[in-house]
Coordinates of C-alpha atoms in Angstrom, one line a residue:
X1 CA 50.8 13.7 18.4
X2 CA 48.2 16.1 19.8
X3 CA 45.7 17.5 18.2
X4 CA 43.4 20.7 19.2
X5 CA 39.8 21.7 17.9
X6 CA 36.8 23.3 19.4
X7 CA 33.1 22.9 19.3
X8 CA 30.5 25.2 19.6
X9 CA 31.5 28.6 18.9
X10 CA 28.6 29.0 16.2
X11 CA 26.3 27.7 18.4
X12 CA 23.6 30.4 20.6
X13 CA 23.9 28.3 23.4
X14 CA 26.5 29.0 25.8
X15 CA 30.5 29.4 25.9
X16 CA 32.6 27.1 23.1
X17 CA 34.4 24.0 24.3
X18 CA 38.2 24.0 23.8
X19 CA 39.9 20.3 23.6
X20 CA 43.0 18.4 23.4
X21 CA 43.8 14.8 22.6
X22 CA 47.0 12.9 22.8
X23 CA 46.4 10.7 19.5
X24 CA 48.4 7.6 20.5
X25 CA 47.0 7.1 23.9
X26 CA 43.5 9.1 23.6
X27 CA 43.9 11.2 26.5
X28 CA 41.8 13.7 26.3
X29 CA 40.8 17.3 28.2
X30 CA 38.8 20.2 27.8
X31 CA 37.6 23.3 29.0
X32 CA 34.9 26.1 28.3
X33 CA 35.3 29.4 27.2
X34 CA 32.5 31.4 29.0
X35 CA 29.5 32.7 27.7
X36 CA 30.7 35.9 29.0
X37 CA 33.3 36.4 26.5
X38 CA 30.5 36.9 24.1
X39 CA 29.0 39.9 25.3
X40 CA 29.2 43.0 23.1
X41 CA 31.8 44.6 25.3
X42 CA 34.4 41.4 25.1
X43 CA 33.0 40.3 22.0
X44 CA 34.3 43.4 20.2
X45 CA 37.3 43.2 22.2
X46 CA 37.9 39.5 20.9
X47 CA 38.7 38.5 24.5
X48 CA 37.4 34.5 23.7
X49 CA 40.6 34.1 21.6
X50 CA 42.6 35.5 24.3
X51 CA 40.6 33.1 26.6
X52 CA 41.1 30.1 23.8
X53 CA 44.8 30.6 23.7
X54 CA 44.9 30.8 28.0
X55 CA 42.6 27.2 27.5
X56 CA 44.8 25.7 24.8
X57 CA 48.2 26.4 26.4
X58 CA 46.5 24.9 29.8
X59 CA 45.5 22.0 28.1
X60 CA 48.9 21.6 26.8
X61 CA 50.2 21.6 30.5
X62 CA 47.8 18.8 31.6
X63 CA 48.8 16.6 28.6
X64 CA 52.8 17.6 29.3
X65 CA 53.6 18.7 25.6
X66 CA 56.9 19.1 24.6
X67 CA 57.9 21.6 22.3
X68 CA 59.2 18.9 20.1
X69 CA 56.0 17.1 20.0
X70 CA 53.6 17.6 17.1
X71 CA 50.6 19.6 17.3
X72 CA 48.2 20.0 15.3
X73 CA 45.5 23.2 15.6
X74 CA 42.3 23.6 14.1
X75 CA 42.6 25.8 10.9
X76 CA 39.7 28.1 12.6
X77 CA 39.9 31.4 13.4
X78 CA 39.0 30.7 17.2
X79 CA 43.3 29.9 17.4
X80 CA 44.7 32.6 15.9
X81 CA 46.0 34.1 19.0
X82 CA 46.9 30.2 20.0
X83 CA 48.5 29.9 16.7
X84 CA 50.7 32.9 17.3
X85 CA 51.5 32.3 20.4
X86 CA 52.9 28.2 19.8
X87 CA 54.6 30.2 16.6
X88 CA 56.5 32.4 19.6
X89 CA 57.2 29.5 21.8
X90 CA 58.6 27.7 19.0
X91 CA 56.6 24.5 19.6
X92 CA 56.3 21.7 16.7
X93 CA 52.7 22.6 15.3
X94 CA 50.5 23.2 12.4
X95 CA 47.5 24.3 11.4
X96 CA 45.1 21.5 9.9
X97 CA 41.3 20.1 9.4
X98 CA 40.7 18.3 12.6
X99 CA 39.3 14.8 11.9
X100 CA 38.0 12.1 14.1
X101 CA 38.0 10.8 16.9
X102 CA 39.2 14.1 18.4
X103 CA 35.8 16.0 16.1
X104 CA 33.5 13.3 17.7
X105 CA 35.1 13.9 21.1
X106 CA 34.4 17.5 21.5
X107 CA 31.6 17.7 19.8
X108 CA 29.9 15.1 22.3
X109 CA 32.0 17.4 25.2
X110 CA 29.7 20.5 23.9
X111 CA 26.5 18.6 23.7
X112 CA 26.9 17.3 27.1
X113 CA 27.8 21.0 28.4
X114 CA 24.8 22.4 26.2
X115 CA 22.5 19.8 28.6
X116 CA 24.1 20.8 31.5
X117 CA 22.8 24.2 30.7
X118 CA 19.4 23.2 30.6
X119 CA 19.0 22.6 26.9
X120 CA 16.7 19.7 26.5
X121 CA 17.6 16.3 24.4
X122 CA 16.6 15.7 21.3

């Protein structure tokens, strides 16, 4: 089963960190959705879903999804366009509260990102 949730998009500190996990095995990747998609311009334009969905269906790639296989998708709106897009491909998905370890996972992806942008340590 794979299971997809992000971290950071409520944060003010730079892009949001898209993730994907392979439960069974704990394979995991991410990726970051620029800060630029957050300017007013894109912002309004909601290009960071369209980035999210470009992220999630990449992610899928790496972790060689079948369409078979079940996903399951953060119920946030950050994968609506992800949501529709799995819905079109006719994968095996749903939408769901995302739980650990894959919460814990990204959310330590994002902190280490947020350091790597200069944001000091606690």
């Amino acid at each position: 089963m794979i299971q997809i949730d992000d971290a950071g998009s409520g944060s003010l500190v730079g892009g949001t960190c898209i993730g994907a996990m392979r439960v069974e095995t704990g394979e995991f990747f991410c990726d970051i959705i620029p800060i630029e998609y957050y300017n007013e311009e894109n912002f309004k334009n909601k290009l960071y879903l369209k980035k999210a969905c470009e992220i999630g269906k990449k992610l899928l790639e790496k972790l060689k999804v079948s369409k078979t296989e079940k996903i399951q998708v953060c119920r946030g709106y950050m994968f609506d366009t992800f949501r529709k897009w799995l819905e079109q491909e006719e994968y095996n998905w749903e939408s769901t509260q995302i739980l650990n370890p894959l919460q814990d996972i990204i959310e330590n992806s994002f902190e280490n990102y947020a350091l790597s942008l200069g944001l000091p340590e606690k």
